[in-house]
PDB file of C-alpha atoms in Angstrom:
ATOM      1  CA  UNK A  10      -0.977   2.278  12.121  1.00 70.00           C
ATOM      2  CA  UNK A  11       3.042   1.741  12.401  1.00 86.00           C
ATOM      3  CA  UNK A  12       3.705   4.464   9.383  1.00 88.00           C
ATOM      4  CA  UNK A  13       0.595   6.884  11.215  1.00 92.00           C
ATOM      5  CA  UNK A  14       2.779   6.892  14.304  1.00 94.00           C
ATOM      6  CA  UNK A  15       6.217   7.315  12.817  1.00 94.00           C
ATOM      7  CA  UNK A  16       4.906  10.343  10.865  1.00 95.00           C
ATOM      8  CA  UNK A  17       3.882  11.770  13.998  1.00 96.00           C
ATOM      9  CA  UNK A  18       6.843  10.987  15.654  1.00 96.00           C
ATOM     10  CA  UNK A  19       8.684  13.230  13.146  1.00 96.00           C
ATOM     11  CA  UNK A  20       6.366  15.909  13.439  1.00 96.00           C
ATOM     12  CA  UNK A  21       6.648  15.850  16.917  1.00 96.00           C
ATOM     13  CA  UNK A  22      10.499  16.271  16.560  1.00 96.00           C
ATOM     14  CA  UNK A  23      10.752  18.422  13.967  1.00 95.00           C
ATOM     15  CA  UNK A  24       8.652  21.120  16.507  1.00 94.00           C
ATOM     16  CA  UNK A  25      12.001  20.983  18.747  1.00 95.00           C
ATOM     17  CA  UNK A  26      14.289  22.155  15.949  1.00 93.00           C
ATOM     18  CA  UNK A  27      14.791  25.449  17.880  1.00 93.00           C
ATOM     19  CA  UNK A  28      15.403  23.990  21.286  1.00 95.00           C
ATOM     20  CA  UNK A  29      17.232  21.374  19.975  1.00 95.00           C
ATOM     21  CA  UNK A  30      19.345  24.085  17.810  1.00 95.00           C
ATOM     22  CA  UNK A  31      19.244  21.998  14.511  1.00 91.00           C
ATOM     23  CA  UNK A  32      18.821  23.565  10.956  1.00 86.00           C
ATOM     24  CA  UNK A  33      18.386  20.476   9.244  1.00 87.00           C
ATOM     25  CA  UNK A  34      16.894  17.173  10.109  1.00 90.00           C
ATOM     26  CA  UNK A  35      16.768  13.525   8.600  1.00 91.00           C
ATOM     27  CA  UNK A  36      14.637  11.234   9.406  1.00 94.00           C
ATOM     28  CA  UNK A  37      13.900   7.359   8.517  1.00 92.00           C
ATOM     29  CA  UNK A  38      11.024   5.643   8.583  1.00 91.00           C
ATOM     30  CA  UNK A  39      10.783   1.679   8.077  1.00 86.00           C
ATOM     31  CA  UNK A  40       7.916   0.054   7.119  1.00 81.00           C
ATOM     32  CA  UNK A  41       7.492  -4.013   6.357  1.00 78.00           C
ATOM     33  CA  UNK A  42       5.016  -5.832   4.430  1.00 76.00           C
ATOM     34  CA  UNK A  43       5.669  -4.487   0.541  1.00 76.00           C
ATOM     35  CA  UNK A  44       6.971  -8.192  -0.476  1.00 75.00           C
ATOM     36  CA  UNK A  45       4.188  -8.882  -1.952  1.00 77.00           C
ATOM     37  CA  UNK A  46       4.767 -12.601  -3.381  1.00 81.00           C
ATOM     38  CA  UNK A  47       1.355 -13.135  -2.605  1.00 81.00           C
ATOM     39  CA  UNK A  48      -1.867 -11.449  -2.175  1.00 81.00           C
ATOM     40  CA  UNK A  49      -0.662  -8.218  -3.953  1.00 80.00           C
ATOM     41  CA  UNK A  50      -3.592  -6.067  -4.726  1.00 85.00           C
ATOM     42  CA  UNK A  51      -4.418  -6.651  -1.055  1.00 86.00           C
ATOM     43  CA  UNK A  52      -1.010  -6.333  -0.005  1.00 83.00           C
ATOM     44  CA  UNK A  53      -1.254  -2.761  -1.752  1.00 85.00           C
ATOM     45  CA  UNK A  54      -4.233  -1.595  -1.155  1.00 89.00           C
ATOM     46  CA  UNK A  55      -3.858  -1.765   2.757  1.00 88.00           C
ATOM     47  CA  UNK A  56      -0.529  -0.328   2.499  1.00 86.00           C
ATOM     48  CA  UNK A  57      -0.650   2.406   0.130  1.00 89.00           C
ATOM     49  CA  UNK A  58      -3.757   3.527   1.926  1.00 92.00           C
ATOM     50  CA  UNK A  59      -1.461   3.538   4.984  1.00 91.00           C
ATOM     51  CA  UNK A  60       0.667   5.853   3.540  1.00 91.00           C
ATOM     52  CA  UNK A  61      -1.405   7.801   2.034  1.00 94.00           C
ATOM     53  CA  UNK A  62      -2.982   8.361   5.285  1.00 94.00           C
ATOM     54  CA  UNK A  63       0.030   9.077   7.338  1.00 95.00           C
ATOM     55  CA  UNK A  64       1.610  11.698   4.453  1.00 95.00           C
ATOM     56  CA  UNK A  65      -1.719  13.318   4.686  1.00 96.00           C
ATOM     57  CA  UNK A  66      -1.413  13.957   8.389  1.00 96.00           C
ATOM     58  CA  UNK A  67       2.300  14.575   8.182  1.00 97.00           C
ATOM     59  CA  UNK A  68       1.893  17.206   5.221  1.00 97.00           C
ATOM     60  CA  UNK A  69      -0.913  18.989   7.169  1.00 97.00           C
ATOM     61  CA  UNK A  70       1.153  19.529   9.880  1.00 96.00           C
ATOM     62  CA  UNK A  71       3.972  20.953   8.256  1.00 96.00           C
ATOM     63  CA  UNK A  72       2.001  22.819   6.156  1.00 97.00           C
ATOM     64  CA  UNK A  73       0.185  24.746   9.408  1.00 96.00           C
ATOM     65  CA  UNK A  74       3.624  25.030  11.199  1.00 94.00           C
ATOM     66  CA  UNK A  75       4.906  26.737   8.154  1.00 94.00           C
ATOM     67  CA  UNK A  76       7.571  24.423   7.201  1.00 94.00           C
ATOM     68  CA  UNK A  77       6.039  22.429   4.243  1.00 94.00           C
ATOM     69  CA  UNK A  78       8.418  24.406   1.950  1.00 92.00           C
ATOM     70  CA  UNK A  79      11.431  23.057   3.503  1.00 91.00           C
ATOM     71  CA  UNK A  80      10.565  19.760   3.929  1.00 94.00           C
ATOM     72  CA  UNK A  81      11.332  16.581   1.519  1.00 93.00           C
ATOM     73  CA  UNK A  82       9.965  12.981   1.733  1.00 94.00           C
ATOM     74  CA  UNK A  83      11.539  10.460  -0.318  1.00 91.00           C
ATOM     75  CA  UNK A  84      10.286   7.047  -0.807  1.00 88.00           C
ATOM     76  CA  UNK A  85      12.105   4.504  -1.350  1.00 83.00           C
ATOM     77  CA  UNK A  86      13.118   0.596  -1.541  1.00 78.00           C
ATOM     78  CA  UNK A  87      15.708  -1.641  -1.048  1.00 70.00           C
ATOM     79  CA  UNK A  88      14.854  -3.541  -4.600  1.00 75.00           C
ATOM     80  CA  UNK A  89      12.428  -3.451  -7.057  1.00 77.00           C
ATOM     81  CA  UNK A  90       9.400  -6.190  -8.131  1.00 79.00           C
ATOM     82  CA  UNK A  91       9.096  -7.863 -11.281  1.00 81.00           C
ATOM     83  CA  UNK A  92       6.361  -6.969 -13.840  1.00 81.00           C
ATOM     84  CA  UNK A  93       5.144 -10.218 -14.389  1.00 81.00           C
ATOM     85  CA  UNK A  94       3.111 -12.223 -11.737  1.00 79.00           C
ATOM     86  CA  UNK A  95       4.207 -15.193  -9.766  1.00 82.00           C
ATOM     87  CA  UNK A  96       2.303 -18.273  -9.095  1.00 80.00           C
ATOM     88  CA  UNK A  97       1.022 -17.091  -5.781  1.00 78.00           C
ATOM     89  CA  UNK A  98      -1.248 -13.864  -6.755  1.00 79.00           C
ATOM     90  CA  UNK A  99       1.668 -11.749  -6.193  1.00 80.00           C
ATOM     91  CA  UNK A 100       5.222 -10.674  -7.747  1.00 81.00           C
ATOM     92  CA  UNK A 101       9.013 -11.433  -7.216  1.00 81.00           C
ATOM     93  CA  UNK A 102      11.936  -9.725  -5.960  1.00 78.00           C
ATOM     94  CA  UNK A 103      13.505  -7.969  -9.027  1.00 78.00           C
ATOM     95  CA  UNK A 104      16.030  -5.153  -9.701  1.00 78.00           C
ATOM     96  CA  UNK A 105      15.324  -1.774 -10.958  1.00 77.00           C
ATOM     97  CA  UNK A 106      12.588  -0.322  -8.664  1.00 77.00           C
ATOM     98  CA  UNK A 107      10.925   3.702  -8.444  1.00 78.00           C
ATOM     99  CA  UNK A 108      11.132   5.950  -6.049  1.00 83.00           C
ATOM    100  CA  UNK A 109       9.176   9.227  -5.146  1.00 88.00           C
ATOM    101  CA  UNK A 110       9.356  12.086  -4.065  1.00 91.00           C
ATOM    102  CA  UNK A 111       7.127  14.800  -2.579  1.00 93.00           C
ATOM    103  CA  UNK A 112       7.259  17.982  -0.587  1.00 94.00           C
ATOM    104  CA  UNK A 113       7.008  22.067  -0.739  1.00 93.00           C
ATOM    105  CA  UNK A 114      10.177  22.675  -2.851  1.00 93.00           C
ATOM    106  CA  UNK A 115       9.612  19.323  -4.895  1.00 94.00           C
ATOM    107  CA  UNK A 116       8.705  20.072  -8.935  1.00 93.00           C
ATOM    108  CA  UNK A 117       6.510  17.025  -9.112  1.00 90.00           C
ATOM    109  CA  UNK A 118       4.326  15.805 -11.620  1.00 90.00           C
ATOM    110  CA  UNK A 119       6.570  13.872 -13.659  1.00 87.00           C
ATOM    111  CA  UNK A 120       9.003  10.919 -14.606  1.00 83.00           C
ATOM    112  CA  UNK A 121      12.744  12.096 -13.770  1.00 84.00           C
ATOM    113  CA  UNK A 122      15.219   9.618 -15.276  1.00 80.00           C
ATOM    114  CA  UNK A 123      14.585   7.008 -18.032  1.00 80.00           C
ATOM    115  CA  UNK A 124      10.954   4.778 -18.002  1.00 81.00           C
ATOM    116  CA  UNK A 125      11.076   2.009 -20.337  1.00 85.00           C
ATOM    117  CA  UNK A 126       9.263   2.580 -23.176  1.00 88.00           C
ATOM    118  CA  UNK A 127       8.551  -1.301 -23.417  1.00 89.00           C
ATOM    119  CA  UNK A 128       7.692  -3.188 -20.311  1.00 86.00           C
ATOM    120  CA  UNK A 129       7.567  -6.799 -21.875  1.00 86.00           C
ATOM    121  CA  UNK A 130      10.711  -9.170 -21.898  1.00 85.00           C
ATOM    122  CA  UNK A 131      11.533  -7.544 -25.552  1.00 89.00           C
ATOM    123  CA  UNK A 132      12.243  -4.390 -23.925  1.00 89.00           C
ATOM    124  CA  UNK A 133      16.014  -3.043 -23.883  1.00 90.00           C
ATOM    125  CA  UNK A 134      15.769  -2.174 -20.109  1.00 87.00           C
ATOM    126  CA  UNK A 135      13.768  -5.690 -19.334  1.00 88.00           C
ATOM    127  CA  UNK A 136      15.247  -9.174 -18.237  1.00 87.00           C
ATOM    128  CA  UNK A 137      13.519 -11.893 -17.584  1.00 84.00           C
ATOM    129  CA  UNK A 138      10.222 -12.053 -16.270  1.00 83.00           C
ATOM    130  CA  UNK A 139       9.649  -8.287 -16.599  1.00 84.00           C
ATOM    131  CA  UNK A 140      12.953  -7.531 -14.270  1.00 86.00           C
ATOM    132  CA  UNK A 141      13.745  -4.055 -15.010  1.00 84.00           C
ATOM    133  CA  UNK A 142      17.555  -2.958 -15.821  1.00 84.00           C
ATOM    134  CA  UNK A 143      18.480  -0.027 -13.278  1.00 83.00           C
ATOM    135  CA  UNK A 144      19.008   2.923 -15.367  1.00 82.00           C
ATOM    136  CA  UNK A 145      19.968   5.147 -12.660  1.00 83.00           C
ATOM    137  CA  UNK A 146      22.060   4.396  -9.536  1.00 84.00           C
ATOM    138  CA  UNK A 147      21.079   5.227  -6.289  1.00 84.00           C
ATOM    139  CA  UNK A 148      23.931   8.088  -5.842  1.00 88.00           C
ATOM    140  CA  UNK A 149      22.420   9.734  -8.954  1.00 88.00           C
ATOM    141  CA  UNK A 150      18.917  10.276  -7.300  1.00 85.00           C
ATOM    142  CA  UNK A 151      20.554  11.255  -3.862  1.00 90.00           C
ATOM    143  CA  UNK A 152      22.742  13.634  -5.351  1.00 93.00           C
ATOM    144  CA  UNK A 153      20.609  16.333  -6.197  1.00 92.00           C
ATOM    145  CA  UNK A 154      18.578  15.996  -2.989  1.00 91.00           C
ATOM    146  CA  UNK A 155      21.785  16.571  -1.021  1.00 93.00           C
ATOM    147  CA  UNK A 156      22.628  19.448  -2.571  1.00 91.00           C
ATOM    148  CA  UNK A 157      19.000  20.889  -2.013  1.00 89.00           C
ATOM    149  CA  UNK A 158      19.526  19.995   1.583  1.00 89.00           C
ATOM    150  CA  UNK A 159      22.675  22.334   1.669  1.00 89.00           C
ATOM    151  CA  UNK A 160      25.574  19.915   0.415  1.00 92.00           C
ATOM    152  CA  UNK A 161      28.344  22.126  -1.325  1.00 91.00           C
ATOM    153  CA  UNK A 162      28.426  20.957  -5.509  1.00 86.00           C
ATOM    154  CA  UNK A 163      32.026  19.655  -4.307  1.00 89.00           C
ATOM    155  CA  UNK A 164      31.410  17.839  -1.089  1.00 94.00           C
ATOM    156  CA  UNK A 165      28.762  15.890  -3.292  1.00 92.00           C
ATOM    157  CA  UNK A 166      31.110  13.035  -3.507  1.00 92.00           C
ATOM    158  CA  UNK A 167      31.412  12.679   0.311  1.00 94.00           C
ATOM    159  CA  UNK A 168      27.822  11.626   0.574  1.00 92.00           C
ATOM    160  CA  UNK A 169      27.498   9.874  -2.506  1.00 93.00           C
ATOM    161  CA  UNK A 170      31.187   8.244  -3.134  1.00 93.00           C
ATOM    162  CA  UNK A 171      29.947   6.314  -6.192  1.00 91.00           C
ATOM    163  CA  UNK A 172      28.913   9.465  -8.454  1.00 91.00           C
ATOM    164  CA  UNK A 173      31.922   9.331 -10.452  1.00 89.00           C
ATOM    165  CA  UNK A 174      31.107   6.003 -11.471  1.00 89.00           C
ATOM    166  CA  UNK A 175      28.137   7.017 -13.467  1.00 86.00           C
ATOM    167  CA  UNK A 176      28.104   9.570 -16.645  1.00 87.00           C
ATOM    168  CA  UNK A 177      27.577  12.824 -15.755  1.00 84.00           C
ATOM    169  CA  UNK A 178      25.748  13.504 -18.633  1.00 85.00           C
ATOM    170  CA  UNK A 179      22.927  11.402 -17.214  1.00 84.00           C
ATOM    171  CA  UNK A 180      22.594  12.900 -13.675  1.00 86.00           C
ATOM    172  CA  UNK A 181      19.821  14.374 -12.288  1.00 88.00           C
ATOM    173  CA  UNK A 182      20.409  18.248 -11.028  1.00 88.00           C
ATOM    174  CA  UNK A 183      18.240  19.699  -7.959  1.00 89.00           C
ATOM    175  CA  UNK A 184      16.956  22.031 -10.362  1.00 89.00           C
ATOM    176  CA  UNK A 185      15.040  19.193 -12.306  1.00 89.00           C
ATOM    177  CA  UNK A 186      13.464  17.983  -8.857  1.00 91.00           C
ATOM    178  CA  UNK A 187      12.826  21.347  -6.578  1.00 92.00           C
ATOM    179  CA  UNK A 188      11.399  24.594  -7.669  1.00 90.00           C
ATOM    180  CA  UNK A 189      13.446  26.697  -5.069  1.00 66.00           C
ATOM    181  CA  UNK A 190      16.777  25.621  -4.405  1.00 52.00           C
ATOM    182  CA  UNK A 191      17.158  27.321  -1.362  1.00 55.00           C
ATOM    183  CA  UNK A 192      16.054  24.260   0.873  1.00 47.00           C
TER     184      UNK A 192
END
């Protein structure tokens, strides 16, 4: 499989760190075939077990070269899905999505930001046709993962120029996502 291969890829790569004289690496991996406006329990099914399958492999592998602790996987996507199904089995391009998060240093185990506390079209953080509001922008969940990586509290805004745009009150620190901030 597509994500099987990329994993490996990585793994392959990250085993060159010395003789490529890096410290840090970042690495994306695309994968097609989550619009799911039809057939989505399939659609899911095959994919997640995709993924699970390839983080598996990847994980194991850092985890016997030593370097599970250092190492952070973020999932993400480029919009979420509405809550409510369309006419064809499957759901609709929406707003607000989730992401997650896993690796060595990661706290996981739980909900970071705000989940809406009702999910029909009554709901504060719901539009129509179960389209969640964003409660979080994208700069406020890279930020903290940033500074994990090694980016100074100050240089923050460099990487994520919208921060100031967004209460601090409300962001997320590296301490509520990693257990040792030494990256």
């Amino acid at each position: 499989d597509s994500m099987g291969t990329a994993f490996n890829m990585v793994a392959r790569l990250i085993a060159t760190r010395e003789l490529r004289g890096v410290d840090r690496d970042f690495f994306f991996i695309p994968h097609s075939n989550w619009d799911a406006h039809n057939k989505l329990e399939w659609n899911l099914n095959t994919n997640l077990a995709d993924l699970d399958n390839a983080i598996n492999a990847f994980s194991t592998e850092m985890k016997t070269e030593g370097l599970w602790d250092s190492t952070t996987i973020i999932q993400a996507s480029d919009f979420g899905r509405s809550l409510e199904p369309n006419g064809g089995d499957g759901t609709d391009h929406a707003w607000g999505g989730n992401y997650m998060m896993m690796g060595g240093a990661v706290s996981g185990g739980k909900i970071v930001g705000k989940y809406p506390e009702v999910l029909t079209d009554d709901g504060p953080e719901i539009i129509e046709r179960g389209r969640i509001i964003p409660t979080l922008s994208w700069d406020e969940i890279i930020a903290p993962i940033a500074e994990w990586a090694g980016v100074s509290h100050g240089s923050v805004k460099e990487v994520c120029p919208n921060i100031d745009n967004f209460p601090e009150s409300q962001r997320i620190k590296a301490s509520d996502l990693f257990v040792d901030l030494t990256g």
